[in-house]
Amino acid sequence: MKKIIFFSFLLSALCSYGQKKAIQAKVTSQNISIDGKLDEPAWENASIASDFIMLEPDNGKSIPFEKRTEVKVLYDNDAVYIAAMMYDDEPSKILKEISQRDNFGTADLFGVFINGFNDGQQDFMFYVSAADVQGDCIMTDANGEDYSWDAVWISKASIKENGWVVEIKIPYSALRFSAENKQTWGINFFREIKRERFKYTWNFIDRKIGTFTQQAGTLEGIENIKPPTRLFLMPYASYYLNAGDGQKTYGTLKGGMDIKYGINDAFTIDAILIPDFGQTKYDDQILNLGPFEQQFNENRAFFTEGTDLFSKGEMFYSRRIGGAPSTDPSLNENEEIIELPAAVNLVNALKVSGRTKNGLGIGVLNAVTEKTFATIKDNTTGETRREIVEPLTNYNVLVLDQRFRKNSSVTFINTNVSRNGHFRDANVTGLAWDLNTKANTYSLFGNAKYSFINDIEDKKGFYSTVGLSKTSGKYRYSFGSDFVSKDFDPNDLGINFYTNYYNFYGNANYRILNPTKKFNTFRINYNMYTEFNKESGKLQDNSINTNLNLTTVKNNYYGTGITFYPMEICDYYEPRAENRYVTIPRKIETWGSISTNYNHKFAVDLNGTFNVFDESERITYGFDIGPRYRFSDKLLLTYFFSYLRKNNNKGYIDQIDTDDNQTTPNEIIFANRNVITYSNTLGGKYAVNSAMTINLSVRQYWSYADNKNILTLEPNGDLTPYPEYTTNKNSSFYSWNADLSFSWWFAPGSQLSALYRNNASNFERIIDKDFKHNVSGLLNNDALKHIFSVSVKYFIDYNAVKNKVGKRA
C-alpha cells in the first residue's frame, strides 16, 4: 500500500513539473483560531497545494514523499488564512532555534509569497519558523528581499509527531490588491529543511531563468471581498535616563505617534509625529583617513520600512535627513565654538507609496528639519552669540516607476532640498531603466541623472551609466560604461564620492545550477575595469580580477580571489585639491574566506587578505576570525576579531597655503605611515520565547596612523621628502559601544523595549600603543556615557476597534 501511495505521489509531481500551478481559496464564515491545531471543520474541505519542487541545491528535484508538504487556503471578509503541514519522518531532527523577528537563525522555515496584482513584479513574503518566529519582507527581482518592511499578522507553529504545522492569518490590510470582484493573485509556498539546507517551492522556480517573482503560481476563488479601511495608529511613550561625568543625571519623557493610512487599495500614507529614534542601533565609527565621509547604515525604522521605491536610481541617502549641519560657523578673532550640534533634529516626516493596477508605482517622501544653531564664545569679552548652521530645511523625494511586461521598468526620480534663506538649495533629477527580454535571458539597464546646486555659484552636473547583461543559464556576462561630469553633486539628499571620470567594465562568470558530488554551489567570476579622468585622460583605475565562490555538500563555504593592477594609476581624490593627483604604484590584492556550516553548534568564519605594492616594503595584510556557539535553541554567542595593518601607506595629512587668493595650495603634505586597526565585537542572544528576547552587542575599536616621515606632493604625482614640516599629524581613535536590550512583542504590532547603553570614544595625536591601557581608559565613569531607556508602542487597528465597538452596541 505504501508503494502505491509513493508512486501516485511521484506521478503527480512529474505531471505538475513545469506547469503554472493554481489553488482555489475556500470561503469560510467560521471563526478561525490561530493556534496551530487546524481543528476547524473549514480546513477539512479546502483544496490542497502539494508536490513541492526543490529550489536549492538540486533545482527541479521533487520533494521526497516522507518530507511532503500540504498547504490549504481559506478566506473571509477580513483576511486570508494559510494552513501548512510539513511532514518529516525524523521530527526530532527539526531545527528550531528561537531568534528575533526577521532573523530566523538555525530553524526550519515555511513561507507564503503573495502578489495581489499577479504582475510578477513584487511579492509580499511571510515566513514562520519551526520555533514560531515571524519574518516578513518585500521581494523584487531588482532589489531582492527587503526585511525592513514589517506587517502586522498572526501565526502559530507547533511540532507534531509526524512533522510540524503552521497556521497563519494575513489581514487584507497587510496586502495590496485591486478592487476587482474576482481576485487572481500570484502565490507561491516555500519550505526549507534547515538540517539539509534544502529549499523547496510549490510552483517550480527555474534557476536558469534570472527572475524569481515571475515564476509564481496563482491563487483563485477569492470573490466579493471589500478591502477594509487601512488605518493604523501607533502611539508610543519613551523614558530616557542619561548619566555621564561632569553632568547631572537627568531624565527625559517623550511621546508621539506613527500613522499609517490606506488612501485606496494600492496607496498608503506613513507619517511620524514627534519622532523618537533614541533606541536605534549605534553607528560603527572608524578612523577615517580618506578624502570622503564615512557612510553609515540607516537604522531608523521610518526610513527603512517599505522604501524599495525610493531606492530606485540610487539617488536617496536617508541619513542626510537629520544628519550633521550643512555649514560651519564663521569665527572672528579670539572666538571659539562652545556648542555645535552633531545632528539636526527632525520635526516630522511622511511618505506616500503604492502602485496602480497598471503597474505605475508612485512614491513621495517629505521631511522637515528644524533650524539649528551653534554657540560661539568671545574669549576676550566672555560674551556668547548664536549662529545658524542649518536653517529650517525641507526634503522631498518623488519617484514614478512604470512596470511593464512583468519584468521591466522605467523610473523617474527627483530629489529636492530647500533651505530657508540664503543657504544652499539642491535639485537632482534622474531617469533609470531596467529592460528585460520576454524570456528573461538578457537585460539592458542604466540611468541618467542631472544635478543643479543653487548656491553662491550655481553648479550643474551629469551622471550616466548603461549596461547589457545575460541573466540566465550557466554562463553569464555583463558589460557597460559610466560617465560622470566634474560638477555632478547629489550629496544634499544622496551620496556620491567619485566624479569627473568615465569608465568601461565587463564581467563573465560560470556557475553550476545543480549540485555535483562535491559541491552544492560553484561560481567563478572574471572582472575587468578601466577608468579615466575626464579632463586629463589619465588612467584613474585599471584592474583585472578573478574570484571563486563555492559551497561543499557539507554546506561549508569557501571563497578566494586575486586582483591585478598592472599599471600605475592617478588618484585625483586623495590630494583634496583641484587638478592634483598622486601616483599609485602597481599592486596585487588577494583574499580568502571560509565559513563553516551554521547548522553545527560551533561554527567559525575566517577571512584573510594580503596586498603587495610595486614599492619597497609597502604591503597590506589582515585577517578576521569569527567563532560562534549555539548553546541551545535559546542561547547564542558570537565573537568577531579583526586585524588590519598597512605598512608604508601614503596618505594626505595637511596642506600649506601662503596666498589666500590661490585656488590650489602651495604644498600638499602627505605622510609615509603605518596604519594599524583592531576591532573586537561580541554578540549574544537569549530568547525567552518567540516573542521575548534579550540581546547583547559590544564593540571595541582602535585604529592609529603612525607617521614615519613627511612627504610633499609634486605636480607630476610623485612624493618627495619634506622634512621642513614638523607638526604632529599622527592619529589615534578608539571607541567603545555596548548595548544590552530587552524586546517583548506583547501583542501583534505592539512592543515593549528596554535598553541600557554605554559608550565612549577619544581621538588623540599622541599614540599610546598599550592596547590594554587604551581599552581600560574608556571603561571608567570619567569617559563613559550611560543611557537607560524604556519604550512602549501600541498598535491600534481602526477596523478592530470599530468591530469591537459595533459588537458592544
mmCIF file with all atom_site columns, N, CA and C in Angstrom, residues 510-567:
data_model
loop_
_atom_site.group_PDB
_atom_site.id
_atom_site.type_symbol
_atom_site.label_atom_id
_atom_site.label_alt_id
_atom_site.label_comp_id
_atom_site.label_asym_id
_atom_site.label_entity_id
_atom_site.label_seq_id
_atom_site.pdbx_PDB_ins_code
_atom_site.Cartn_x
_atom_site.Cartn_y
_atom_site.Cartn_z
_atom_site.occupancy
_atom_site.B_iso_or_equiv
_atom_site.pdbx_formal_charge
_atom_site.auth_seq_id
_atom_site.auth_comp_id
_atom_site.auth_asym_id
_atom_site.auth_atom_id
_atom_site.pdbx_PDB_model_num
ATOM 1   N N  . TYR A 1 510 ? 30.754 31.753 -14.589 1.00 0.00 ? 510 TYR A N  1
ATOM 2   C CA . TYR A 1 510 ? 30.192 30.413 -14.774 1.00 0.00 ? 510 TYR A CA 1
ATOM 3   C C  . TYR A 1 510 ? 29.719 29.913 -13.418 1.00 0.00 ? 510 TYR A C  1
ATOM 4   N N  . ARG A 1 511 ? 28.580 29.233 -13.417 1.00 0.00 ? 511 ARG A N  1
ATOM 5   C CA . ARG A 1 511 ? 28.036 28.681 -12.176 1.00 0.00 ? 511 ARG A CA 1
ATOM 6   C C  . ARG A 1 511 ? 27.390 27.336 -12.471 1.00 0.00 ? 511 ARG A C  1
ATOM 7   N N  . ILE A 1 512 ? 27.314 26.494 -11.464 1.00 0.00 ? 512 ILE A N  1
ATOM 8   C CA . ILE A 1 512 ? 26.534 25.274 -11.602 1.00 0.00 ? 512 ILE A CA 1
ATOM 9   C C  . ILE A 1 512 ? 25.126 25.552 -11.103 1.00 0.00 ? 512 ILE A C  1
ATOM 10  N N  . LEU A 1 513 ? 24.131 24.951 -11.738 1.00 0.00 ? 513 LEU A N  1
ATOM 11  C CA . LEU A 1 513 ? 22.741 25.153 -11.357 1.00 0.00 ? 513 LEU A CA 1
ATOM 12  C C  . LEU A 1 513 ? 22.205 23.992 -10.528 1.00 0.00 ? 513 LEU A C  1
ATOM 13  N N  . ASN A 1 514 ? 22.928 22.874 -10.553 1.00 0.00 ? 514 ASN A N  1
ATOM 14  C CA . ASN A 1 514 ? 22.569 21.708 -9.753  1.00 0.00 ? 514 ASN A CA 1
ATOM 15  C C  . ASN A 1 514 ? 23.826 21.182 -9.078  1.00 0.00 ? 514 ASN A C  1
ATOM 16  N N  . PRO A 1 515 ? 23.688 20.579 -7.920  1.00 0.00 ? 515 PRO A N  1
ATOM 17  C CA . PRO A 1 515 ? 24.874 20.130 -7.188  1.00 0.00 ? 515 PRO A CA 1
ATOM 18  C C  . PRO A 1 515 ? 25.591 18.987 -7.893  1.00 0.00 ? 515 PRO A C  1
ATOM 19  N N  . THR A 1 516 ? 26.876 18.871 -7.578  1.00 0.00 ? 516 THR A N  1
ATOM 20  C CA . THR A 1 516 ? 27.686 17.753 -8.043  1.00 0.00 ? 516 THR A CA 1
ATOM 21  C C  . THR A 1 516 ? 28.004 16.860 -6.844  1.00 0.00 ? 516 THR A C  1
ATOM 22  N N  . LYS A 1 517 ? 28.905 15.900 -7.020  1.00 0.00 ? 517 LYS A N  1
ATOM 23  C CA . LYS A 1 517 ? 29.275 15.022 -5.918  1.00 0.00 ? 517 LYS A CA 1
ATOM 24  C C  . LYS A 1 517 ? 30.027 15.766 -4.824  1.00 0.00 ? 517 LYS A C  1
ATOM 25  N N  . LYS A 1 518 ? 30.639 16.907 -5.177  1.00 0.00 ? 518 LYS A N  1
ATOM 26  C CA . LYS A 1 518 ? 31.452 17.637 -4.211  1.00 0.00 ? 518 LYS A CA 1
ATOM 27  C C  . LYS A 1 518 ? 30.859 18.983 -3.807  1.00 0.00 ? 518 LYS A C  1
ATOM 28  N N  . PHE A 1 519 ? 30.115 19.616 -4.717  1.00 0.00 ? 519 PHE A N  1
ATOM 29  C CA . PHE A 1 519 ? 29.685 20.991 -4.470  1.00 0.00 ? 519 PHE A CA 1
ATOM 30  C C  . PHE A 1 519 ? 28.172 21.139 -4.571  1.00 0.00 ? 519 PHE A C  1
ATOM 31  N N  . ASN A 1 520 ? 27.615 21.900 -3.631  1.00 0.00 ? 520 ASN A N  1
ATOM 32  C CA . ASN A 1 520 ? 26.231 22.341 -3.758  1.00 0.00 ? 520 ASN A CA 1
ATOM 33  C C  . ASN A 1 520 ? 26.139 23.570 -4.657  1.00 0.00 ? 520 ASN A C  1
ATOM 34  N N  . THR A 1 521 ? 27.105 24.481 -4.505  1.00 0.00 ? 521 THR A N  1
ATOM 35  C CA . THR A 1 521 ? 27.176 25.650 -5.377  1.00 0.00 ? 521 THR A CA 1
ATOM 36  C C  . THR A 1 521 ? 28.621 25.845 -5.808  1.00 0.00 ? 521 THR A C  1
ATOM 37  N N  . PHE A 1 522 ? 28.793 26.413 -6.982  1.00 0.00 ? 522 PHE A N  1
ATOM 38  C CA . PHE A 1 522 ? 30.130 26.683 -7.513  1.00 0.00 ? 522 PHE A CA 1
ATOM 39  C C  . PHE A 1 522 ? 29.993 27.820 -8.516  1.00 0.00 ? 522 PHE A C  1
ATOM 40  N N  . ARG A 1 523 ? 30.787 28.864 -8.331  1.00 0.00 ? 523 ARG A N  1
ATOM 41  C CA . ARG A 1 523 ? 30.740 30.000 -9.261  1.00 0.00 ? 523 ARG A CA 1
ATOM 42  C C  . ARG A 1 523 ? 32.129 30.613 -9.374  1.00 0.00 ? 523 ARG A C  1
ATOM 43  N N  . ILE A 1 524 ? 32.539 30.893 -10.592 1.00 0.00 ? 524 ILE A N  1
ATOM 44  C CA . ILE A 1 524 ? 33.809 31.559 -10.843 1.00 0.00 ? 524 ILE A CA 1
ATOM 45  C C  . ILE A 1 524 ? 33.531 32.802 -11.683 1.00 0.00 ? 524 ILE A C  1
ATOM 46  N N  . ASN A 1 525 ? 34.148 33.912 -11.301 1.00 0.00 ? 525 ASN A N  1
ATOM 47  C CA . ASN A 1 525 ? 33.922 35.204 -11.950 1.00 0.00 ? 525 ASN A CA 1
ATOM 48  C C  . ASN A 1 525 ? 35.224 35.761 -12.514 1.00 0.00 ? 525 ASN A C  1
ATOM 49  N N  . TYR A 1 526 ? 35.087 36.484 -13.612 1.00 0.00 ? 526 TYR A N  1
ATOM 50  C CA . TYR A 1 526 ? 36.211 37.217 -14.195 1.00 0.00 ? 526 TYR A CA 1
ATOM 51  C C  . TYR A 1 526 ? 35.728 38.643 -14.450 1.00 0.00 ? 526 TYR A C  1
ATOM 52  N N  . ASN A 1 527 ? 36.442 39.639 -13.900 1.00 0.00 ? 527 ASN A N  1
ATOM 53  C CA . ASN A 1 527 ? 36.031 41.042 -13.997 1.00 0.00 ? 527 ASN A CA 1
ATOM 54  C C  . ASN A 1 527 ? 37.173 41.895 -14.531 1.00 0.00 ? 527 ASN A C  1
ATOM 55  N N  . MET A 1 528 ? 36.813 42.881 -15.328 1.00 0.00 ? 528 MET A N  1
ATOM 56  C CA . MET A 1 528 ? 37.779 43.870 -15.812 1.00 0.00 ? 528 MET A CA 1
ATOM 57  C C  . MET A 1 528 ? 37.177 45.260 -15.631 1.00 0.00 ? 528 MET A C  1
ATOM 58  N N  . TYR A 1 529 ? 38.046 46.220 -15.242 1.00 0.00 ? 529 TYR A N  1
ATOM 59  C CA . TYR A 1 529 ? 37.573 47.588 -15.006 1.00 0.00 ? 529 TYR A CA 1
ATOM 60  C C  . TYR A 1 529 ? 38.675 48.565 -15.408 1.00 0.00 ? 529 TYR A C  1
ATOM 61  N N  . THR A 1 530 ? 38.283 49.603 -16.147 1.00 0.00 ? 530 THR A N  1
ATOM 62  C CA . THR A 1 530 ? 39.211 50.660 -16.545 1.00 0.00 ? 530 THR A CA 1
ATOM 63  C C  . THR A 1 530 ? 38.515 52.003 -16.396 1.00 0.00 ? 530 THR A C  1
ATOM 64  N N  . GLU A 1 531 ? 39.224 52.989 -15.787 1.00 0.00 ? 531 GLU A N  1
ATOM 65  C CA . GLU A 1 531 ? 38.636 54.304 -15.535 1.00 0.00 ? 531 GLU A CA 1
ATOM 66  C C  . GLU A 1 531 ? 39.638 55.398 -15.891 1.00 0.00 ? 531 GLU A C  1
ATOM 67  N N  . PHE A 1 532 ? 39.128 56.469 -16.521 1.00 0.00 ? 532 PHE A N  1
ATOM 68  C CA . PHE A 1 532 ? 39.960 57.590 -16.946 1.00 0.00 ? 532 PHE A CA 1
ATOM 69  C C  . PHE A 1 532 ? 39.415 58.889 -16.374 1.00 0.00 ? 532 PHE A C  1
ATOM 70  N N  . ASN A 1 533 ? 40.331 59.800 -16.046 1.00 0.00 ? 533 ASN A N  1
ATOM 71  C CA . ASN A 1 533 ? 39.928 61.149 -15.680 1.00 0.00 ? 533 ASN A CA 1
ATOM 72  C C  . ASN A 1 533 ? 39.360 61.848 -16.910 1.00 0.00 ? 533 ASN A C  1
ATOM 73  N N  . LYS A 1 534 ? 38.207 62.466 -16.747 1.00 0.00 ? 534 LYS A N  1
ATOM 74  C CA . LYS A 1 534 ? 37.512 63.023 -17.904 1.00 0.00 ? 534 LYS A CA 1
ATOM 75  C C  . LYS A 1 534 ? 38.266 64.193 -18.532 1.00 0.00 ? 534 LYS A C  1
ATOM 76  N N  . GLU A 1 535 ? 38.960 64.992 -17.729 1.00 0.00 ? 535 GLU A N  1
ATOM 77  C CA . GLU A 1 535 ? 39.612 66.183 -18.266 1.00 0.00 ? 535 GLU A CA 1
ATOM 78  C C  . GLU A 1 535 ? 41.026 65.900 -18.771 1.00 0.00 ? 535 GLU A C  1
ATOM 79  N N  . SER A 1 536 ? 41.809 65.154 -17.987 1.00 0.00 ? 536 SER A N  1
ATOM 80  C CA . SER A 1 536 ? 43.207 64.931 -18.374 1.00 0.00 ? 536 SER A CA 1
ATOM 81  C C  . SER A 1 536 ? 43.397 63.676 -19.216 1.00 0.00 ? 536 SER A C  1
ATOM 82  N N  . GLY A 1 537 ? 42.436 62.755 -19.147 1.00 0.00 ? 537 GLY A N  1
ATOM 83  C CA . GLY A 1 537 ? 42.574 61.489 -19.849 1.00 0.00 ? 537 GLY A CA 1
ATOM 84  C C  . GLY A 1 537 ? 43.503 60.508 -19.158 1.00 0.00 ? 537 GLY A C  1
ATOM 85  N N  . LYS A 1 538 ? 44.027 60.855 -17.983 1.00 0.00 ? 538 LYS A N  1
ATOM 86  C CA . LYS A 1 538 ? 44.940 59.969 -17.271 1.00 0.00 ? 538 LYS A CA 1
ATOM 87  C C  . LYS A 1 538 ? 44.177 58.783 -16.670 1.00 0.00 ? 538 LYS A C  1
ATOM 88  N N  . LEU A 1 539 ? 44.881 57.679 -16.539 1.00 0.00 ? 539 LEU A N  1
ATOM 89  C CA . LEU A 1 539 ? 44.304 56.452 -16.014 1.00 0.00 ? 539 LEU A CA 1
ATOM 90  C C  . LEU A 1 539 ? 44.080 56.581 -14.506 1.00 0.00 ? 539 LEU A C  1
ATOM 91  N N  . GLN A 1 540 ? 42.834 56.434 -14.075 1.00 0.00 ? 540 GLN A N  1
ATOM 92  C CA . GLN A 1 540 ? 42.496 56.533 -12.651 1.00 0.00 ? 540 GLN A CA 1
ATOM 93  C C  . GLN A 1 540 ? 42.344 55.162 -11.991 1.00 0.00 ? 540 GLN A C  1
ATOM 94  N N  . ASP A 1 541 ? 42.004 54.159 -12.765 1.00 0.00 ? 541 ASP A N  1
ATOM 95  C CA . ASP A 1 541 ? 41.837 52.830 -12.199 1.00 0.00 ? 541 ASP A CA 1
ATOM 96  C C  . ASP A 1 541 ? 41.958 51.823 -13.329 1.00 0.00 ? 541 ASP A C  1
ATOM 97  N N  . ASN A 1 542 ? 42.549 50.677 -13.027 1.00 0.00 ? 542 ASN A N  1
ATOM 98  C CA . ASN A 1 542 ? 42.686 49.624 -14.018 1.00 0.00 ? 542 ASN A CA 1
ATOM 99  C C  . ASN A 1 542 ? 42.918 48.315 -13.278 1.00 0.00 ? 542 ASN A C  1
ATOM 100 N N  . SER A 1 543 ? 41.981 47.375 -13.395 1.00 0.00 ? 543 SER A N  1
ATOM 101 C CA . SER A 1 543 ? 42.107 46.145 -12.623 1.00 0.00 ? 543 SER A CA 1
ATOM 102 C C  . SER A 1 543 ? 41.567 44.954 -13.399 1.00 0.00 ? 543 SER A C  1
ATOM 103 N N  . ILE A 1 544 ? 42.138 43.806 -13.087 1.00 0.00 ? 544 ILE A N  1
ATOM 104 C CA . ILE A 1 544 ? 41.691 42.523 -13.605 1.00 0.00 ? 544 ILE A CA 1
ATOM 105 C C  . ILE A 1 544 ? 41.510 41.611 -12.404 1.00 0.00 ? 544 ILE A C  1
ATOM 106 N N  . ASN A 1 545 ? 40.328 41.048 -12.272 1.00 0.00 ? 545 ASN A N  1
ATOM 107 C CA . ASN A 1 545 ? 40.015 40.264 -11.081 1.00 0.00 ? 545 ASN A CA 1
ATOM 108 C C  . ASN A 1 545 ? 39.417 38.920 -11.472 1.00 0.00 ? 545 ASN A C  1
ATOM 109 N N  . THR A 1 546 ? 39.773 37.901 -10.720 1.00 0.00 ? 546 THR A N  1
ATOM 110 C CA . THR A 1 546 ? 39.086 36.619 -10.810 1.00 0.00 ? 546 THR A CA 1
ATOM 111 C C  . THR A 1 546 ? 38.831 36.129 -9.397  1.00 0.00 ? 546 THR A C  1
ATOM 112 N N  . ASN A 1 547 ? 37.672 35.540 -9.168  1.00 0.00 ? 547 ASN A N  1
ATOM 113 C CA . ASN A 1 547 ? 37.345 35.033 -7.842  1.00 0.00 ? 547 ASN A CA 1
ATOM 114 C C  . ASN A 1 547 ? 36.493 33.782 -7.953  1.00 0.00 ? 547 ASN A C  1
ATOM 115 N N  . LEU A 1 548 ? 36.576 32.967 -6.937  1.00 0.00 ? 548 LEU A N  1
ATOM 116 C CA . LEU A 1 548 ? 35.890 31.685 -6.893  1.00 0.00 ? 548 LEU A CA 1
ATOM 117 C C  . LEU A 1 548 ? 35.110 31.592 -5.595  1.00 0.00 ? 548 LEU A C  1
ATOM 118 N N  . ASN A 1 549 ? 33.839 31.191 -5.686  1.00 0.00 ? 549 ASN A N  1
ATOM 119 C CA . ASN A 1 549 ? 32.997 31.015 -4.509  1.00 0.00 ? 549 ASN A CA 1
ATOM 120 C C  . ASN A 1 549 ? 32.276 29.674 -4.623  1.00 0.00 ? 549 ASN A C  1
ATOM 121 N N  . LEU A 1 550 ? 32.330 28.869 -3.563  1.00 0.00 ? 550 LEU A N  1
ATOM 122 C CA . LEU A 1 550 ? 31.701 27.555 -3.626  1.00 0.00 ? 550 LEU A CA 1
ATOM 123 C C  . LEU A 1 550 ? 31.211 27.133 -2.254  1.00 0.00 ? 550 LEU A C  1
ATOM 124 N N  . THR A 1 551 ? 30.225 26.233 -2.277  1.00 0.00 ? 551 THR A N  1
ATOM 125 C CA . THR A 1 551 ? 29.711 25.604 -1.069  1.00 0.00 ? 551 THR A CA 1
ATOM 126 C C  . THR A 1 551 ? 29.793 24.100 -1.251  1.00 0.00 ? 551 THR A C  1
ATOM 127 N N  . THR A 1 552 ? 30.378 23.409 -0.306  1.00 0.00 ? 552 THR A N  1
ATOM 128 C CA . THR A 1 552 ? 30.526 21.965 -0.404  1.00 0.00 ? 552 THR A CA 1
ATOM 129 C C  . THR A 1 552 ? 29.206 21.273 -0.084  1.00 0.00 ? 552 THR A C  1
ATOM 130 N N  . VAL A 1 553 ? 29.156 19.962 -0.309  1.00 0.00 ? 553 VAL A N  1
ATOM 131 C CA . VAL A 1 553 ? 27.952 19.200 0.003   1.00 0.00 ? 553 VAL A CA 1
ATOM 132 C C  . VAL A 1 553 ? 27.703 19.167 1.509   1.00 0.00 ? 553 VAL A C  1
ATOM 133 N N  . LYS A 1 554 ? 28.721 19.487 2.307   1.00 0.00 ? 554 LYS A N  1
ATOM 134 C CA . LYS A 1 554 ? 28.549 19.594 3.755   1.00 0.00 ? 554 LYS A CA 1
ATOM 135 C C  . LYS A 1 554 ? 28.181 21.011 4.178   1.00 0.00 ? 554 LYS A C  1
ATOM 136 N N  . ASN A 1 555 ? 27.911 21.875 3.181   1.00 0.00 ? 555 ASN A N  1
ATOM 137 C CA . ASN A 1 555 ? 27.452 23.246 3.411   1.00 0.00 ? 555 ASN A CA 1
ATOM 138 C C  . ASN A 1 555 ? 28.478 24.114 4.127   1.00 0.00 ? 555 ASN A C  1
ATOM 139 N N  . ASN A 1 556 ? 29.750 23.891 3.816   1.00 0.00 ? 556 ASN A N  1
ATOM 140 C CA . ASN A 1 556 ? 30.808 24.808 4.215   1.00 0.00 ? 556 ASN A CA 1
ATOM 141 C C  . ASN A 1 556 ? 31.139 25.699 3.016   1.00 0.00 ? 556 ASN A C  1
ATOM 142 N N  . TYR A 1 557 ? 31.335 26.990 3.275   1.00 0.00 ? 557 TYR A N  1
ATOM 143 C CA . TYR A 1 557 ? 31.617 27.952 2.207   1.00 0.00 ? 557 TYR A CA 1
ATOM 144 C C  . TYR A 1 557 ? 33.113 28.229 2.124   1.00 0.00 ? 557 TYR A C  1
ATOM 145 N N  . TYR A 1 558 ? 33.620 28.335 0.879   1.00 0.00 ? 558 TYR A N  1
ATOM 146 C CA . TYR A 1 558 ? 34.995 28.722 0.618   1.00 0.00 ? 558 TYR A CA 1
ATOM 147 C C  . TYR A 1 558 ? 35.012 29.749 -0.510  1.00 0.00 ? 558 TYR A C  1
ATOM 148 N N  . GLY A 1 559 ? 35.846 30.752 -0.357  1.00 0.00 ? 559 GLY A N  1
ATOM 149 C CA . GLY A 1 559 ? 35.987 31.757 -1.403  1.00 0.00 ? 559 GLY A CA 1
ATOM 150 C C  . GLY A 1 559 ? 37.415 32.257 -1.476  1.00 0.00 ? 559 GLY A C  1
ATOM 151 N N  . THR A 1 560 ? 37.857 32.616 -2.668  1.00 0.00 ? 560 THR A N  1
ATOM 152 C CA . THR A 1 560 ? 39.180 33.193 -2.840  1.00 0.00 ? 560 THR A CA 1
ATOM 153 C C  . THR A 1 560 ? 39.180 34.064 -4.085  1.00 0.00 ? 560 THR A C  1
ATOM 154 N N  . GLY A 1 561 ? 40.075 35.038 -4.115  1.00 0.00 ? 561 GLY A N  1
ATOM 155 C CA . GLY A 1 561 ? 40.132 35.929 -5.268  1.00 0.00 ? 561 GLY A CA 1
ATOM 156 C C  . GLY A 1 561 ? 41.472 36.626 -5.355  1.00 0.00 ? 561 GLY A C  1
ATOM 157 N N  . ILE A 1 562 ? 41.789 37.085 -6.555  1.00 0.00 ? 562 ILE A N  1
ATOM 158 C CA . ILE A 1 562 ? 43.010 37.841 -6.786  1.00 0.00 ? 562 ILE A CA 1
ATOM 159 C C  . ILE A 1 562 ? 42.714 38.952 -7.780  1.00 0.00 ? 562 ILE A C  1
ATOM 160 N N  . THR A 1 563 ? 43.254 40.143 -7.501  1.00 0.00 ? 563 THR A N  1
ATOM 161 C CA . THR A 1 563 ? 43.058 41.309 -8.360  1.00 0.00 ? 563 THR A CA 1
ATOM 162 C C  . THR A 1 563 ? 44.415 41.880 -8.734  1.00 0.00 ? 563 THR A C  1
ATOM 163 N N  . PHE A 1 564 ? 44.616 42.080 -10.029 1.00 0.00 ? 564 PHE A N  1
ATOM 164 C CA . PHE A 1 564 ? 45.849 42.678 -10.537 1.00 0.00 ? 564 PHE A CA 1
ATOM 165 C C  . PHE A 1 564 ? 45.589 44.118 -10.944 1.00 0.00 ? 564 PHE A C  1
ATOM 166 N N  . TYR A 1 565 ? 46.468 45.004 -10.538 1.00 0.00 ? 565 TYR A N  1
ATOM 167 C CA . TYR A 1 565 ? 46.501 46.388 -11.010 1.00 0.00 ? 565 TYR A CA 1
ATOM 168 C C  . TYR A 1 565 ? 47.799 46.533 -11.801 1.00 0.00 ? 565 TYR A C  1
ATOM 169 N N  . PRO A 1 566 ? 47.770 46.254 -13.105 1.00 0.00 ? 566 PRO A N  1
ATOM 170 C CA . PRO A 1 566 ? 49.018 46.100 -13.867 1.00 0.00 ? 566 PRO A CA 1
ATOM 171 C C  . PRO A 1 566 ? 49.709 47.401 -14.237 1.00 0.00 ? 566 PRO A C  1
ATOM 172 N N  . MET A 1 567 ? 49.048 48.551 -13.997 1.00 0.00 ? 567 MET A N  1
ATOM 173 C CA . MET A 1 567 ? 49.632 49.826 -14.402 1.00 0.00 ? 567 MET A CA 1
ATOM 174 C C  . MET A 1 567 ? 49.531 50.828 -13.253 1.00 0.00 ? 567 MET A C  1
#
